[in-house]
mmCIF file of C-alpha atoms in Angstrom:
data_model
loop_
_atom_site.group_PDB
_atom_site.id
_atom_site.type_symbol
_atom_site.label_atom_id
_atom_site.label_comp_id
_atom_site.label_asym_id
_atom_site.label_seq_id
_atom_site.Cartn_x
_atom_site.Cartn_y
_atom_site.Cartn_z
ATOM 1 C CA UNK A 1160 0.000 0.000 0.000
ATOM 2 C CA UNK A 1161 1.216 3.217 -1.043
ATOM 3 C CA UNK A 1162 2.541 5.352 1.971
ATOM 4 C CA UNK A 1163 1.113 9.027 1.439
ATOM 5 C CA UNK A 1164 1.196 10.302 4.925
ATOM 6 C CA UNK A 1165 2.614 9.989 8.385
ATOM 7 C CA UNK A 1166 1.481 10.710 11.733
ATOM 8 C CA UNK A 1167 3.386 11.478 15.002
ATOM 9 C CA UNK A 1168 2.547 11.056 18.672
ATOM 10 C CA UNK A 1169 3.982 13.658 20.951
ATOM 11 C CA UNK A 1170 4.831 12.535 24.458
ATOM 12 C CA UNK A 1171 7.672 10.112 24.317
ATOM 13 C CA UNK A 1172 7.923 10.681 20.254
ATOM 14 C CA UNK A 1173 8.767 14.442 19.784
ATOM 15 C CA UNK A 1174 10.051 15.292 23.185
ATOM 16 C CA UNK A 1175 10.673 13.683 26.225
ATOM 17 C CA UNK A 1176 7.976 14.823 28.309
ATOM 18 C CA UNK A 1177 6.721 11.737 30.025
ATOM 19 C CA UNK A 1178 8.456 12.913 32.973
ATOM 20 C CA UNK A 1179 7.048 16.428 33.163
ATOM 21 C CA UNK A 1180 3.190 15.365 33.069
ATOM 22 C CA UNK A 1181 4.305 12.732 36.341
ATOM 23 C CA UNK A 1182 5.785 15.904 38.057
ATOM 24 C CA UNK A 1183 2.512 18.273 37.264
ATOM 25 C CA UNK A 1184 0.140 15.725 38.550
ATOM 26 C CA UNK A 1185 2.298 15.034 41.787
ATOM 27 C CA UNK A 1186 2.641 18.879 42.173
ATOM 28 C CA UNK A 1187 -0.983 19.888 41.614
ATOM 29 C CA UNK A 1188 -3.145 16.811 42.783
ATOM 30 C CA UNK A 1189 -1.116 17.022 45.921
ATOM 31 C CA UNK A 1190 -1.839 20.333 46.978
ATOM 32 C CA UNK A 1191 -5.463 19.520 46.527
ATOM 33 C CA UNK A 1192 -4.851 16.964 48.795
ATOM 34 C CA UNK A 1193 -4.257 13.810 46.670
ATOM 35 C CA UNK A 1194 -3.011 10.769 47.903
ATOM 36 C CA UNK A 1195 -0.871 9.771 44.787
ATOM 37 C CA UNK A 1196 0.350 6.245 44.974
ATOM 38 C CA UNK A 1197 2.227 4.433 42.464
ATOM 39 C CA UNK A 1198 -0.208 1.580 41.965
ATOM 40 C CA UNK A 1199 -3.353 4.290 41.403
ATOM 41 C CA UNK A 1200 -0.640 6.555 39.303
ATOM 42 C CA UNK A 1201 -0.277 3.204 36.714
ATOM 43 C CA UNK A 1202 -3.732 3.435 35.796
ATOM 44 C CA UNK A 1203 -3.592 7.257 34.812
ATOM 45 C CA UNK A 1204 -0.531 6.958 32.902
ATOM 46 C CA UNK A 1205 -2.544 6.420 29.418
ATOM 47 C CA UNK A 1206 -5.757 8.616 29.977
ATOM 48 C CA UNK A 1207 -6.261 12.504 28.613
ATOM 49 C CA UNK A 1208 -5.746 14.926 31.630
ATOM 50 C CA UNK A 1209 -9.177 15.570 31.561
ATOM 51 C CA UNK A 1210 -9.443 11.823 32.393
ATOM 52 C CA UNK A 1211 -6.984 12.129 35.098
ATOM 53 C CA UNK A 1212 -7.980 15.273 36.779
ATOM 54 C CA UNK A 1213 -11.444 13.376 37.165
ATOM 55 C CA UNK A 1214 -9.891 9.973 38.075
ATOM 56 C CA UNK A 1215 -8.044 11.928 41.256
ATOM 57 C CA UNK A 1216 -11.320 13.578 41.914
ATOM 58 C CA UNK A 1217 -12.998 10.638 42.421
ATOM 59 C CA UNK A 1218 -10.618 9.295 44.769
ATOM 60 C CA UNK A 1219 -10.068 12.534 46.610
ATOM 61 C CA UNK A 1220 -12.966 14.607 45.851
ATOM 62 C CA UNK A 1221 -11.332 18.805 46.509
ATOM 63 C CA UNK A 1222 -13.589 21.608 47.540
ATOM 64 C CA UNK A 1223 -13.938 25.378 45.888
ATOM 65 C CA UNK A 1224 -12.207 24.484 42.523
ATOM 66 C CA UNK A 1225 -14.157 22.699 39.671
ATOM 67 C CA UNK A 1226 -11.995 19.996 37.503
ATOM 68 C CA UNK A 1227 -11.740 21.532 34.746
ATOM 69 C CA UNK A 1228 -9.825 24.171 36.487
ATOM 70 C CA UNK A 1229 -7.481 21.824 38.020
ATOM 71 C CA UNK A 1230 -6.546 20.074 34.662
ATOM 72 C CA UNK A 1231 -6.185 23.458 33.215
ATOM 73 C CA UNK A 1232 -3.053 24.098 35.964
ATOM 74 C CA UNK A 1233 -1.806 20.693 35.309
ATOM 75 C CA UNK A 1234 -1.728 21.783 31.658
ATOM 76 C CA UNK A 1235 0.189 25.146 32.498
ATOM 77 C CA UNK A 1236 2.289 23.188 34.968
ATOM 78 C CA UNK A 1237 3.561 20.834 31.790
ATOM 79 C CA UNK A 1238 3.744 23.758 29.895
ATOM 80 C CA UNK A 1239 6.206 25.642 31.936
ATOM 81 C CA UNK A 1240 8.613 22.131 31.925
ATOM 82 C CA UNK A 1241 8.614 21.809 28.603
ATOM 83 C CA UNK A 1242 9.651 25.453 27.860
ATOM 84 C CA UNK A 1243 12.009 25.504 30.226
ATOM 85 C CA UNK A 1244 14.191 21.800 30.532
ATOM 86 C CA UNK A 1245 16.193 20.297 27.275
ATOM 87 C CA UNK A 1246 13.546 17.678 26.580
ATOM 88 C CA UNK A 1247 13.638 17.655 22.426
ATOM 89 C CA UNK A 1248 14.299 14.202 20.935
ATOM 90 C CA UNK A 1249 17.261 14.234 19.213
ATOM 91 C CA UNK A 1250 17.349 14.065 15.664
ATOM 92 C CA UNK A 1251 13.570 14.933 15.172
ATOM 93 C CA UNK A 1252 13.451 17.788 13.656
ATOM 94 C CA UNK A 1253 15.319 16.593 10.474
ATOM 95 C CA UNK A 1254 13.785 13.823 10.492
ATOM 96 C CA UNK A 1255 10.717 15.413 9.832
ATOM 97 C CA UNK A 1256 12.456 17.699 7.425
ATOM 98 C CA UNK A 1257 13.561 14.670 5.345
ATOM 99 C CA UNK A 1258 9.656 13.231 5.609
ATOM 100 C CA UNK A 1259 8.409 16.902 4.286
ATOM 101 C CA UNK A 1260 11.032 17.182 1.554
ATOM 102 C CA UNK A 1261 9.899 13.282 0.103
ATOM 103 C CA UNK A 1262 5.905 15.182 0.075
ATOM 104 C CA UNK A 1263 5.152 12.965 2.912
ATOM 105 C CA UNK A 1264 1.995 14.690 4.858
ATOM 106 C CA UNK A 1265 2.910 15.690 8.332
ATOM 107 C CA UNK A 1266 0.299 14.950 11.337
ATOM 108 C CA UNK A 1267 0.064 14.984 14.842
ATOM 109 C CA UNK A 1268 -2.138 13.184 16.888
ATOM 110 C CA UNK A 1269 -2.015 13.365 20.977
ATOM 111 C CA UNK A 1270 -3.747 12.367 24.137
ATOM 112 C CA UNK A 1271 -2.486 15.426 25.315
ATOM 113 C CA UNK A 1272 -4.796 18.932 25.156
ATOM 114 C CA UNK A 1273 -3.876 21.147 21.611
ATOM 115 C CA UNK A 1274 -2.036 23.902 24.487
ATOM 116 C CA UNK A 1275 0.949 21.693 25.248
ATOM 117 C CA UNK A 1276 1.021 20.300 21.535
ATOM 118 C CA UNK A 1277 1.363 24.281 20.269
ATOM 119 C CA UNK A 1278 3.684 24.424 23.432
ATOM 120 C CA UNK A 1279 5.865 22.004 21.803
ATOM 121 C CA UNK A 1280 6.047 22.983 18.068
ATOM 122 C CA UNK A 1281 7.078 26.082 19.228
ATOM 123 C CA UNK A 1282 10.080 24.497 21.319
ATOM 124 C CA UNK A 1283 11.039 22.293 18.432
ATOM 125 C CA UNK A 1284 10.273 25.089 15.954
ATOM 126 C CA UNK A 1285 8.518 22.427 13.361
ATOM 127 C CA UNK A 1286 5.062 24.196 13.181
ATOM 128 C CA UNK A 1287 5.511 24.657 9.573
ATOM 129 C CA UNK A 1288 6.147 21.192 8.657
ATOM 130 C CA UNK A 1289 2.982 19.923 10.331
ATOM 131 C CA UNK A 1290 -0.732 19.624 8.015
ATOM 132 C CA UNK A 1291 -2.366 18.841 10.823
ATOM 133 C CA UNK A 1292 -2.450 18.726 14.167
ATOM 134 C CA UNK A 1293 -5.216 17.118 16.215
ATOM 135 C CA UNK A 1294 -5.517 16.293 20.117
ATOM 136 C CA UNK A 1295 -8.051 13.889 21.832
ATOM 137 C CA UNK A 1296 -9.409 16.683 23.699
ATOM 138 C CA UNK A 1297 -11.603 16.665 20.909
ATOM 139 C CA UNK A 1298 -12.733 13.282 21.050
ATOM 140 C CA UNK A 1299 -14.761 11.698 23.338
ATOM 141 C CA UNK A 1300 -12.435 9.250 24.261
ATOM 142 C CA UNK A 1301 -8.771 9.062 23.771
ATOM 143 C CA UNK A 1302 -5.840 6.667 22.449
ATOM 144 C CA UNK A 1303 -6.261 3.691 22.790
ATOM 145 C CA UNK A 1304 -9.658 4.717 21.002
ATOM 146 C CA UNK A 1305 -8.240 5.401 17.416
ATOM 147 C CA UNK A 1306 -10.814 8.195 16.905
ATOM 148 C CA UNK A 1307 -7.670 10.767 16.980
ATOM 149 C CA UNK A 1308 -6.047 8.840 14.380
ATOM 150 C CA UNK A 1309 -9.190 8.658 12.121
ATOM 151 C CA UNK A 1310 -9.961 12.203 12.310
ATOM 152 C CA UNK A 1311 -6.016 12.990 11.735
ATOM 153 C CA UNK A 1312 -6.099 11.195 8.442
ATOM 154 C CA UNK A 1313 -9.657 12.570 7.645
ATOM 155 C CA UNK A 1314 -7.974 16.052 8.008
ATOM 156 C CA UNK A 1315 -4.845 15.191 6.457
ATOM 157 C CA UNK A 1316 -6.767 14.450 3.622
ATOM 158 C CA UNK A 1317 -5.152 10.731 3.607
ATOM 159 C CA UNK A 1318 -6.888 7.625 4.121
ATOM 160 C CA UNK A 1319 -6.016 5.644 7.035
ATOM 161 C CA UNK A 1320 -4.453 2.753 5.190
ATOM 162 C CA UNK A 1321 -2.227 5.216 3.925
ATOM 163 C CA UNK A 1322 -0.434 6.374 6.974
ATOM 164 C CA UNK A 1323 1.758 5.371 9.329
ATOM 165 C CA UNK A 1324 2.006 6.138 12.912
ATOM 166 C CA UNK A 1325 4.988 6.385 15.241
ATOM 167 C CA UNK A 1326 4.277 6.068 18.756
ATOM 168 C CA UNK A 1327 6.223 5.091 21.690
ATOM 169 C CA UNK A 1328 3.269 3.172 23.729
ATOM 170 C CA UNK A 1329 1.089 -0.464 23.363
ATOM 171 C CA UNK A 1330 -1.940 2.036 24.169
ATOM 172 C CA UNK A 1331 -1.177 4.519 21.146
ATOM 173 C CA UNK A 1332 -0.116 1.210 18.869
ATOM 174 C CA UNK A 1333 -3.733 0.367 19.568
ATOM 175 C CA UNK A 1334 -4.963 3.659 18.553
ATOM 176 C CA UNK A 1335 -3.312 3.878 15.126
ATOM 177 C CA UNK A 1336 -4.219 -0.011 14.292
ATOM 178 C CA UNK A 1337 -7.743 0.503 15.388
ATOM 179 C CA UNK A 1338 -7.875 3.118 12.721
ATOM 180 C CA UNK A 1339 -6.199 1.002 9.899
ATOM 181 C CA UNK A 1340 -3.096 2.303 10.078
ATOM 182 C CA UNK A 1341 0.600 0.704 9.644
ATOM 183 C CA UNK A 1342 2.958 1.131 12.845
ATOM 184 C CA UNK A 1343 6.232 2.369 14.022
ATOM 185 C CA UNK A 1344 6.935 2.290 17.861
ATOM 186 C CA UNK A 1345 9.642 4.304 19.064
ATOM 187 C CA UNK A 1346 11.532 3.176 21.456
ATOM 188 C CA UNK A 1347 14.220 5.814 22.068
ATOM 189 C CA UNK A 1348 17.509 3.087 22.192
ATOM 190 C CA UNK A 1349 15.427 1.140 24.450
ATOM 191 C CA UNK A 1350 16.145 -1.880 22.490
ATOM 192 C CA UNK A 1351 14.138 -3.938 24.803
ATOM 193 C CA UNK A 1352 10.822 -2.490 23.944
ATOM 194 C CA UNK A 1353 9.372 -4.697 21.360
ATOM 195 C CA UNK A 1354 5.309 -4.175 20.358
ATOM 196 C CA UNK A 1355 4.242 -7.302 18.285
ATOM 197 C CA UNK A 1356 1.240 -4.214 17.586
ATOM 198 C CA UNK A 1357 4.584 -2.415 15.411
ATOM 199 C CA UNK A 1358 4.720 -3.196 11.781
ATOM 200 C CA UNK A 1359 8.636 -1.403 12.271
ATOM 201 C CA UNK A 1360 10.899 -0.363 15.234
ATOM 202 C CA UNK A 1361 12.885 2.865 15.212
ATOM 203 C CA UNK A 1362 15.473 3.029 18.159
ATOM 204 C CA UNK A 1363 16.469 6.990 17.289
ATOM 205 C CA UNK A 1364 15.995 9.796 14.854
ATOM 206 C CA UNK A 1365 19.554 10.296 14.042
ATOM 207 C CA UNK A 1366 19.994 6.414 12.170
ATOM 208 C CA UNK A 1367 18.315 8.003 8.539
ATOM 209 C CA UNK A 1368 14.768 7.037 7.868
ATOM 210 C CA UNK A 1369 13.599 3.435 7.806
ATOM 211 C CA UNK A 1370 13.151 1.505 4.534
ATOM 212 C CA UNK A 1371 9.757 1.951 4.585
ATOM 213 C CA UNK A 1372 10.085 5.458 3.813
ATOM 214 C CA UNK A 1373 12.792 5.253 0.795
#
């Protein structure tokens, strides 16, 4: 099947901000006065922060400030990391460059609200290379529902068996198959991480681009 476009996650894939949205929850929940534990924390690790903010209120219902508020200062919180710590993959920018230059369509799809994704274009400085860019904030559910994916390609113009996604995560794998799509995870030189979900593996961005893209 002819490869026309190809879609990127963003946590994990463009920077490394896994890290940051841990930090944000512990900081804000906890003030609100969350009990975060690592076995409840596992369970969040996949969801949208709107999913998290009301997971943690359910546990620990807070007084005077609704949830959407809350997830709005985890947002900010993120936000602020990823402006200010060195957290850019390296090697991505050109290796979306290279994608853009073979007429390869651009997307992004995240779990992550559209204020941390513009957050994080602007970091990288890639804006321009994107078509689209889509978050699951405007879904009703999130990865690993593929209904970001689907609505990527729809806006890409693209149909879903002609992209490919990268991801770094078995839930976002599911996301991008769900929607007929092929597979890349990332693993950044994890060589461990192996998805039987992954059509390909790419351990870095600096190695050249894989043979499915030649």
């Amino acid at each position: 099947m002819v490869l026309k476009a190809v879609i990127f996650d963003m946590d994990g894939v463009l920077v490394d901000s896994e890290g940051f949205w841990a930090k944000a929850e512990l900081d804000v929940f906890s003030s609100y006065g969350v009990q975060i534990t690592d076995d409840l924390a596992t369970q969040t690790k996949y969801m949208t922060t709107k999913e998290v903010t009301e997971f943690w209120h359910g546990k620990f219902p807070w007084e005077n400030l609704d949830v959407p508020t809350v997830e709005q200062e985890v947002v900010s919180k993120v936000i602020e990391l990823i402006q200010s710590e060195d957290c850019t993959m390296s090697g991505i920018q050109q290796f979306i460059t290279v994608l853009k230059n073979k007429n390869y369509k651009i997307g992004l799809a995240t779990n992550a609200p559209l204020r941390v994704a513009d957050a994080v274009l602007e970091k990288l400085q890639i804006r321009e290379l994107f078509d689209s860019v889509h978050s699951s904030e405007f879904e009703e559910l999130g990865k690993p529902h593929p209904a970001v994916y689907l609505t990527s390609a729809k806006k890409l113009g693209v149909s879903p068996e002609h992209c490919i996604a990268i991801e770094d995560s078995h839930s976002g794998l599911r996301a991008a198959k769900g929607a007929g799509m092929r597979t890349i995870v990332f693993t950044n030189d994890d060589e461990s991480i192996d998805f039987d979900l992954a059509d390909f593996k790419i351990l870095n961005f600096n190695a050249g681009l894989l043979p499915v893209f030649q």
